[in-house]
Coordinates of C-alpha atoms in Angstrom, one line a residue:
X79 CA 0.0 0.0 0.0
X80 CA 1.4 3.8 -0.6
X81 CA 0.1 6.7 0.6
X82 CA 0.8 10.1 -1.3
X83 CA 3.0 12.2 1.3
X84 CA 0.3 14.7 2.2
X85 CA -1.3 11.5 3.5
X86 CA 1.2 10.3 5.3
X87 CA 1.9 13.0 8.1
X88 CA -0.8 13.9 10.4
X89 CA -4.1 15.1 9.4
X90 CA -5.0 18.4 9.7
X91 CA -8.0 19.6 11.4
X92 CA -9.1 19.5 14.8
X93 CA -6.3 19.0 17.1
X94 CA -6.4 16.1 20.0
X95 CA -8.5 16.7 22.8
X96 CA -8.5 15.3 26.2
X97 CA -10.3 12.3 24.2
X98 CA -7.1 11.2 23.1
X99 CA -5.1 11.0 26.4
X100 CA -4.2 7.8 28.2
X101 CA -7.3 6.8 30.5
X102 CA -9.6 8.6 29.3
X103 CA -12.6 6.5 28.2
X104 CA -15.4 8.3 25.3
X105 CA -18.0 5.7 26.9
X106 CA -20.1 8.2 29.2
X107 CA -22.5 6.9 32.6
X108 CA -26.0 6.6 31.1
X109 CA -28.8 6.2 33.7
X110 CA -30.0 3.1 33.6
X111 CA -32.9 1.9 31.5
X112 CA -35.5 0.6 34.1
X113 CA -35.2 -3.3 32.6
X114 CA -38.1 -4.3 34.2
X115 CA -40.1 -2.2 32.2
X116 CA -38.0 -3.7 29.3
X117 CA -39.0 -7.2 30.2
X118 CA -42.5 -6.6 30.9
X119 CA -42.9 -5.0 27.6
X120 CA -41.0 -8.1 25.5
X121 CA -43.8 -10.4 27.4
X122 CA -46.5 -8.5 26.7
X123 CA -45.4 -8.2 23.1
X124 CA -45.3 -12.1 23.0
X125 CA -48.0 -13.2 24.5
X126 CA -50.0 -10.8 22.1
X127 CA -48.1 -13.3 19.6
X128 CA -49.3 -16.3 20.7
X129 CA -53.1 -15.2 22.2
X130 CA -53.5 -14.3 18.0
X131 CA -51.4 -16.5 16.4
X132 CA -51.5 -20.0 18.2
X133 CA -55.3 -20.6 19.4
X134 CA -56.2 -20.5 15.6
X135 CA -53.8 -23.0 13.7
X136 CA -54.7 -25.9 12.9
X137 CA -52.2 -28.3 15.0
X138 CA -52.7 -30.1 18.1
X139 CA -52.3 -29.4 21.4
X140 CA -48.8 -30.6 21.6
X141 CA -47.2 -28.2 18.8
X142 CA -49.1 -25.4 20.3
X143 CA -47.6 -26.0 23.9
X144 CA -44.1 -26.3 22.0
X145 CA -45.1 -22.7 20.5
X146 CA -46.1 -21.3 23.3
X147 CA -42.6 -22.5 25.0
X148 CA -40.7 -21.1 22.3
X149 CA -42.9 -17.5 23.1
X150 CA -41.3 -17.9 26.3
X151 CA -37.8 -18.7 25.4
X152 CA -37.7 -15.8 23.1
X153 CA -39.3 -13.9 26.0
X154 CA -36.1 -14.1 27.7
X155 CA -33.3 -14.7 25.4
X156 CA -34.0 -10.9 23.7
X157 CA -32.3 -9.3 26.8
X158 CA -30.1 -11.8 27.5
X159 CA -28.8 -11.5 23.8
X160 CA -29.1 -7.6 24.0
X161 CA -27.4 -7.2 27.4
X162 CA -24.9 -10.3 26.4
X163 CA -21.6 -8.1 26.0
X164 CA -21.7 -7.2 29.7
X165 CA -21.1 -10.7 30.3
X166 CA -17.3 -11.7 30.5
X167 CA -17.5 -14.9 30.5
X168 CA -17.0 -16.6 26.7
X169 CA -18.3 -19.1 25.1
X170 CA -21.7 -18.2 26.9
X171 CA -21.8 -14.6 26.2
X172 CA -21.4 -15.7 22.2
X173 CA -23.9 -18.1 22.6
X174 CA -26.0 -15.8 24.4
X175 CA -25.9 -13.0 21.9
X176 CA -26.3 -15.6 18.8
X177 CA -29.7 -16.7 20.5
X178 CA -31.1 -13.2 21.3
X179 CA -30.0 -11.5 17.9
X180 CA -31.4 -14.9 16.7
X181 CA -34.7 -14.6 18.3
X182 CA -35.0 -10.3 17.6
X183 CA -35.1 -11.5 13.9
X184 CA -38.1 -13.8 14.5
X185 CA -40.0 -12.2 17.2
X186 CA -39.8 -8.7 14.9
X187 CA -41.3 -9.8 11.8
X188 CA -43.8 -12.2 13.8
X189 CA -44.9 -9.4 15.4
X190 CA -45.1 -7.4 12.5
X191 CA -46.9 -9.9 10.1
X192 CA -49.1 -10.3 13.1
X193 CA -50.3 -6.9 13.2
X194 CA -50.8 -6.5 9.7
X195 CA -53.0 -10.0 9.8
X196 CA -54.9 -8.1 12.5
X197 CA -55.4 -5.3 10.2
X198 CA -56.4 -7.6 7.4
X199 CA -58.8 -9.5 10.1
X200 CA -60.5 -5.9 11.2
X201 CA -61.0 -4.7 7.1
X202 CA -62.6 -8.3 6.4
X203 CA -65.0 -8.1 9.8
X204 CA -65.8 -4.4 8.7
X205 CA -67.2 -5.9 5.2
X206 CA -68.9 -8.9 6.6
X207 CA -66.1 -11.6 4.7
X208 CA -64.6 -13.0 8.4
X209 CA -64.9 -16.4 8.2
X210 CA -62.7 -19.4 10.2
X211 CA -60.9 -20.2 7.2
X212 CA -59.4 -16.6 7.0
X213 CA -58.5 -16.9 10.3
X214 CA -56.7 -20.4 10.4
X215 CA -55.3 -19.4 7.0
X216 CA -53.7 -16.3 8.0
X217 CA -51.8 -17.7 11.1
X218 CA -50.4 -20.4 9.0
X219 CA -49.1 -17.4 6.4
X220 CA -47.9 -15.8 9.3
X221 CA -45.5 -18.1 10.4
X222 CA -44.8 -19.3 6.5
X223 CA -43.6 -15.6 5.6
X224 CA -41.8 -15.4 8.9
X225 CA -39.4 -19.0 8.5
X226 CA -38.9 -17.7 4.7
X227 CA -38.2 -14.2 6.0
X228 CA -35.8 -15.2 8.5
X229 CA -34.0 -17.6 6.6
X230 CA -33.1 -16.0 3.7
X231 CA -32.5 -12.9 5.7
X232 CA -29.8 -14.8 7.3
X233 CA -28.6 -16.1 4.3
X234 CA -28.1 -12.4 2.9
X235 CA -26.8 -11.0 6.3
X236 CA -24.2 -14.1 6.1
X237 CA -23.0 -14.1 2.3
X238 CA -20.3 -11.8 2.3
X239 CA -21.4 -8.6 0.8
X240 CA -21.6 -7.8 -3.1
X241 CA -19.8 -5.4 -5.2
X242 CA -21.8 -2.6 -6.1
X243 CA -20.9 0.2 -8.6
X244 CA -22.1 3.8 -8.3
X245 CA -20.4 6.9 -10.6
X246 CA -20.9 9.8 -8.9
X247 CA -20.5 12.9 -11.4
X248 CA -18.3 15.8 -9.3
X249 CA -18.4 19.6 -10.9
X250 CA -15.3 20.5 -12.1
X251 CA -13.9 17.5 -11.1
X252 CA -9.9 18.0 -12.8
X253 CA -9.2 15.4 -15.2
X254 CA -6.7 14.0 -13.9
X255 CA -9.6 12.8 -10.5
X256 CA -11.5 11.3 -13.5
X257 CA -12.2 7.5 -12.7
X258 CA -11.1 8.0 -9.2
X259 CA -12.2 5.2 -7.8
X260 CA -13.2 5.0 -3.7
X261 CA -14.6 1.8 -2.1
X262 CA -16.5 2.1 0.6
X263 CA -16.9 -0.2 3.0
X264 CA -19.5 1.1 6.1
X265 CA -21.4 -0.7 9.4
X266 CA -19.7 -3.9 9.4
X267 CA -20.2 -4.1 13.3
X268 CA -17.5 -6.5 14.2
X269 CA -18.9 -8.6 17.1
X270 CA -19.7 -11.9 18.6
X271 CA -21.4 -12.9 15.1
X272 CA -19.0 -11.2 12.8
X273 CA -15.8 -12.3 13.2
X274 CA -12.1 -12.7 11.5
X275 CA -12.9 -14.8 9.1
X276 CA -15.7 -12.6 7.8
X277 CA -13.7 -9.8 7.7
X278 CA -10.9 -11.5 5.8
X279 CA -13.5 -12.0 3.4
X280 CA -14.4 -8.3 2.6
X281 CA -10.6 -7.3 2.7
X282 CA -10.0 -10.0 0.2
X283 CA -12.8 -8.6 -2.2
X284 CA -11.8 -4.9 -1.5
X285 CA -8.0 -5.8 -2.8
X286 CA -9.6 -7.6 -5.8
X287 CA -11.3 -4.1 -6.6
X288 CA -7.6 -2.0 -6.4
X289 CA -9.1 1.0 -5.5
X290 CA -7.3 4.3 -5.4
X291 CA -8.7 4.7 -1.8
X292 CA -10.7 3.0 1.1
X293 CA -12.8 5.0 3.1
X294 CA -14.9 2.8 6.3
X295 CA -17.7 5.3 7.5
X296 CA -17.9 3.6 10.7
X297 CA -19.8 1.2 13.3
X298 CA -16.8 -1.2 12.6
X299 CA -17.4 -2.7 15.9
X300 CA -19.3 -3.3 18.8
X301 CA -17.4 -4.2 21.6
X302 CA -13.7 -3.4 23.0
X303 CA -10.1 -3.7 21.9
X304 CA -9.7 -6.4 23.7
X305 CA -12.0 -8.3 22.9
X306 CA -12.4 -7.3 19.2
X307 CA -8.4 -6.7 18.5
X308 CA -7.4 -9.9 16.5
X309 CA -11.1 -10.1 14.6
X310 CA -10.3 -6.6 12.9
X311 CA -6.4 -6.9 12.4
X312 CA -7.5 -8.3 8.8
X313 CA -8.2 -4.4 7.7
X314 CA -4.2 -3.5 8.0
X315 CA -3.8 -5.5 5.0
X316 CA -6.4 -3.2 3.2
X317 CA -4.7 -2.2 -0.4
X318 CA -5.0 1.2 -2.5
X319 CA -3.1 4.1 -3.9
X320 CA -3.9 6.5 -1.3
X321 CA -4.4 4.2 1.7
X322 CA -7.6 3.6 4.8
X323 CA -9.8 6.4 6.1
X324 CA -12.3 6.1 9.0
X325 CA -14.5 8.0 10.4
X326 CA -16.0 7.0 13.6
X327 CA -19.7 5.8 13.8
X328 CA -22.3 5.7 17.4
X329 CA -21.3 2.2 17.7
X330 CA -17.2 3.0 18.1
X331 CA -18.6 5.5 21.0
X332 CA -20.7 2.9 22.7
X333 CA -17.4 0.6 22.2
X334 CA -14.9 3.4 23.8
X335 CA -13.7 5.7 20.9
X336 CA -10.4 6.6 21.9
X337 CA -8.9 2.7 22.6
X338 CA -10.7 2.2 18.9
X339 CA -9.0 5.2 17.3
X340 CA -5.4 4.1 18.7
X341 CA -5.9 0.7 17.7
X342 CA -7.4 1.8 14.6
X343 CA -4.2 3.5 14.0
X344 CA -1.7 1.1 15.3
X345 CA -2.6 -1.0 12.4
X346 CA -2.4 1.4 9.9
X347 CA -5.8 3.3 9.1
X348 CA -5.6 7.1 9.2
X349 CA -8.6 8.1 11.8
X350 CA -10.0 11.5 10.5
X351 CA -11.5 12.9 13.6
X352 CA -13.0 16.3 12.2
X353 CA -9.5 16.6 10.0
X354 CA -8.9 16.4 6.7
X355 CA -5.7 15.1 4.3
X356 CA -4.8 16.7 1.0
X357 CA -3.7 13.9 -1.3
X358 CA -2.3 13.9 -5.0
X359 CA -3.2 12.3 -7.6
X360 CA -1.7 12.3 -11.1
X361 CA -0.9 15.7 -10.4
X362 CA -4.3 17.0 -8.8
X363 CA -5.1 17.7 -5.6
X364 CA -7.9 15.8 -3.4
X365 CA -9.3 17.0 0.0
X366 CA -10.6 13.6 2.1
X367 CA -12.1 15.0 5.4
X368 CA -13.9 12.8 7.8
X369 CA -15.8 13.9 11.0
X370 CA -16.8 12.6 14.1
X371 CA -20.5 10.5 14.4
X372 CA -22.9 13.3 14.5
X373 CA -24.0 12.4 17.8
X374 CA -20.4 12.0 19.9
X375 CA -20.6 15.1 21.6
X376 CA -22.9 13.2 23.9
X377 CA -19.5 11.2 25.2
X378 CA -17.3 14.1 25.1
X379 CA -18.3 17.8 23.9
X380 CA -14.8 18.1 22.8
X381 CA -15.4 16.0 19.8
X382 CA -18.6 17.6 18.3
X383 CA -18.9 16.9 14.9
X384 CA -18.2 19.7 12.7
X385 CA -17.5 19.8 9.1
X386 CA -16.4 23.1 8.8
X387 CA -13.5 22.2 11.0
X388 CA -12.7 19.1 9.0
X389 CA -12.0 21.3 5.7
X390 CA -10.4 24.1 7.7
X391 CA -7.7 25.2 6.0
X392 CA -7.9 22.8 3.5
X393 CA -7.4 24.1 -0.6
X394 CA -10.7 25.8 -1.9
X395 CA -10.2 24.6 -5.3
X396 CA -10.3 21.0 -4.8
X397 CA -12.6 18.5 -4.7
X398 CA -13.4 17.7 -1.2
X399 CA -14.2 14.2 -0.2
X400 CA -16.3 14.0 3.8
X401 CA -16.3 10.5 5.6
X402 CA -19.8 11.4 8.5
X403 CA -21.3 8.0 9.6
X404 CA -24.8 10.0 9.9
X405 CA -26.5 11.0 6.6
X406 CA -27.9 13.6 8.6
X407 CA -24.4 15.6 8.3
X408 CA -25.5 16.6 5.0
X409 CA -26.4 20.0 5.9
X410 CA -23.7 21.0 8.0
X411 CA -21.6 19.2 5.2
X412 CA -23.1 21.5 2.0
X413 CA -22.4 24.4 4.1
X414 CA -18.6 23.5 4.6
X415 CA -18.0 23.2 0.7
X416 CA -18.2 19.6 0.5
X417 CA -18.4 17.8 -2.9
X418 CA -19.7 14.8 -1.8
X419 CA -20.9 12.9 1.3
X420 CA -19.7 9.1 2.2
X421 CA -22.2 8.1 4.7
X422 CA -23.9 4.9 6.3
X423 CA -25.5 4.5 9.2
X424 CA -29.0 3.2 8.0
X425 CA -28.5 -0.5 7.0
X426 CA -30.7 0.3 4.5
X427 CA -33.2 -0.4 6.9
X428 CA -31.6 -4.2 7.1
X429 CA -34.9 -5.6 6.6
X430 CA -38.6 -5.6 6.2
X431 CA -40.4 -3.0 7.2
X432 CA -38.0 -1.0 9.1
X433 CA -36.7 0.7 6.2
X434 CA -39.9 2.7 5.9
X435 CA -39.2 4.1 9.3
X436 CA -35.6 5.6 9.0
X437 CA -36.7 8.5 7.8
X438 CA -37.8 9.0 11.0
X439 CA -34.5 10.1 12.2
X440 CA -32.2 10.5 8.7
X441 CA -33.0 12.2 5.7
X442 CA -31.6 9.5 3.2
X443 CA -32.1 5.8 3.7
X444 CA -30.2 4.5 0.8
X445 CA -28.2 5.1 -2.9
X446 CA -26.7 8.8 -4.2
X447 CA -28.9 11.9 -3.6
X448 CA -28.0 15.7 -3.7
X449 CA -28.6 18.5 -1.8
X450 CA -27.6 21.9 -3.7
X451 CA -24.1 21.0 -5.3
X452 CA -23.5 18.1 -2.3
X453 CA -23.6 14.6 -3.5
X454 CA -24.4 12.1 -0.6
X455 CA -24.2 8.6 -1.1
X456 CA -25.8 6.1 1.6
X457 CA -24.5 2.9 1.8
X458 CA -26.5 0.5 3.2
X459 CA -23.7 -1.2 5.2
X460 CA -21.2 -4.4 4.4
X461 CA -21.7 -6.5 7.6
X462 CA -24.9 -6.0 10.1
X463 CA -26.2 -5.4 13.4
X464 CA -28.4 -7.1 15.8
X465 CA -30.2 -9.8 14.1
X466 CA -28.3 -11.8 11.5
X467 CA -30.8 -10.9 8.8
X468 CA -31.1 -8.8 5.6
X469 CA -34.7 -8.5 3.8
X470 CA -34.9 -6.4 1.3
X471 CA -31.8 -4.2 2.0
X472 CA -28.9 -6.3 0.9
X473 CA -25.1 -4.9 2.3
X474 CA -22.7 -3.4 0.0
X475 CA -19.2 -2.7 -1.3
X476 CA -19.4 0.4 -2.5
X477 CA -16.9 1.1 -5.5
X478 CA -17.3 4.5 -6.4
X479 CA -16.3 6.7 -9.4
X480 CA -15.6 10.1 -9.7
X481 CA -16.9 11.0 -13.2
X482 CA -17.5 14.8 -14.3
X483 CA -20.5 16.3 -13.9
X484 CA -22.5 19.7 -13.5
X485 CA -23.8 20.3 -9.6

């Protein structure tokens, strides 16, 4: 790998903060959630499951006594599985997070396909067509859509992510940028169910591609350097012109950003904390800036993210490149100049229906969109989190062109 000597030296930008110091942790003292209330709202949530799925279908008593018990075992392997990582002891706390993310993926699009069965149940009793048959036959295609959902939403979550090409046109992009080729990889979220070999896999494909540069956009892990440091060594031997660029995501400040950026570092990847690198290429100049996740001044104020201070003092122009985790940057972003926006963040929406709720909280769920001169691409993530299951929003590596265009 070689990196231009702009690239090599220290970004510029933002300076270190307190963040950065030895014993200082970015993971803040949250009050805590009152589980309780969790737990009484994941039983009430299944037993609406069973009270509408399992009194109609047509099975005997047995099978619906095994349902009901599997109701319960999901009842309490969801926080188990969510509050897994706190556990220290391994193999359980794998095995525990495998069943809970396991059971998240069934129990959500149960209970989804089970309110939309009752909706479909209410619109046929409002037009007099509710008969038994609907009833029995609607369970069954509940549970039908749910075992096909979920297994070829792990099948997709699993398979390692495919290539997928985007040109992204750049105004006055110098012709000498023309072709410039960036892959993006985003939201792998390293963890107890992705591991080494997974990641070997996408830093294989990403040499295949010989890119001029890598940029990650974050939520690369979810848990600590200890416990995550040999499972994402695999991205030192990432290979382009220009070399690694991160930008940290939520998910590297639940994880403690600081130990993350240093390892991140250690092993090679240039961590662009609201700082910027001017690199050349063929002669012309190219401004990559990458800023901190748009929410980590709620771990420490000191590393607000800020645009504007990524691309401070940085050429006016040049093309400038901006690694934010958050599509919601956007607008701080086409303030600061920027010429285009690498973002994740969103899965996509990972799968069915939840991608109709993002925009919720981000203004872009997936693919390239503008705003004003900015181009924003959305990646919808090259690993997954939570629930090994993609339906409907399958994960990507991003190669990206840089092609001339008007803004």
């Amino acid at each position: 790998m070689s990196q231009t000597s702009q690239a090599s030296r220290a970004p510029s930008g933002a300076t270190d903060g307190p963040a950065h110091r030895q014993g200082k942790s970015s993971r803040r003292t949250l009050p805590a959630r009152p589980r309780w209330l969790m737990l009484a709202i994941i039983a009430l949530l299944h037993a609406y499951i069973g009270w509408r799925l399992l009194t109609p279908l047509p099975v005997g008593m047995g099978w619906k006594v095994i349902g009901a018990l599997w109701l319960i075992a999901s009842t309490v392997l969801i926080p188990l599985g969510l509050m897994s990582r706190a556990l220290q002891r391994e193999p359980l706390a794998t095995l525990l997070n495998w069943s809970g993310m396991m059971a998240v993926g069934i129990f959500s699009s149960l209970f989804v396909l089970t309110l939309l069965r009752d909706v479909v149940l209410g619109v046929a009793m409002a037009f007099s067509v509710l008969d038994a048959q609907l009833v029995t036959r609607s369970a069954v295609i509940v549970l039908l859509l749910t075992a096909a959902s979920t297994v070829l939403g792990f099948y997709n979550a699993r398979r390692l992510a495919r290539v997928v090409d985007v040109d992204i046109p750049i105004a006055n992009l110098p012709p000498e940028l023309k072709g410039f080729t960036i892959v993006q990889l985003s939201d792998i979220h390293v963890s107890s169910t992705i591991r080494r070999r997974y990641i070997d896999a996408i830093v294989d494909a990403t040499n295949e591609l010989k890119p001029d540069l890598v940029a990650i956009t974050g939520d690369l892990v979810d848990g600590s350097v200890p416990a995550l440091r040999d499972h994402i060594a695999p991205l030192g031997r990432l290979e382009s012109r220009h070399g690694t660029y991160v930008c940290t995501g939520n998910h590297e400040y639940y994880s403690g950003a600081p130990a993350w950026v240093e390892e991140l570092r250690r092993i090679g990847l240039t961590v662009l904390e609201n700082q910027h690198v001017v690199l050349d290429h063929e002669g012309a100049a190219l401004t990559v800036a990458g800023v901190t996740d748009f929410g980590a001044h709620h771990f420490d104020p000191e590393k607000r993210s800020d645009p504007q201070a990524a691309v401070a003092g940085s050429p006016e122009d040049v093309p400038r490149v901006l690694l934010a985790h958050q599509p919601r940057s956007a607008p701080a972003a086409a303030e600061a100049g920027i010429d285009l926006q690498l973002s994740g963040h969103t899965h996509g929406g990972q799968f069915w229906p939840w991608m109709y709720f993002v925009p919720l909280q981000q203004p872009f769920v997936h693919g390239l969109h503008r705003l004003g001169r900015l181009a924003i691409y959305v990646s919808r993530g090259t690993g997954y989190w939570g629930p090994p299951k993609r339906f409907g929003a399958p994960s990507e590596i991003t190669r990206i062109r840089l092609v001339p265009g008007n803004a």
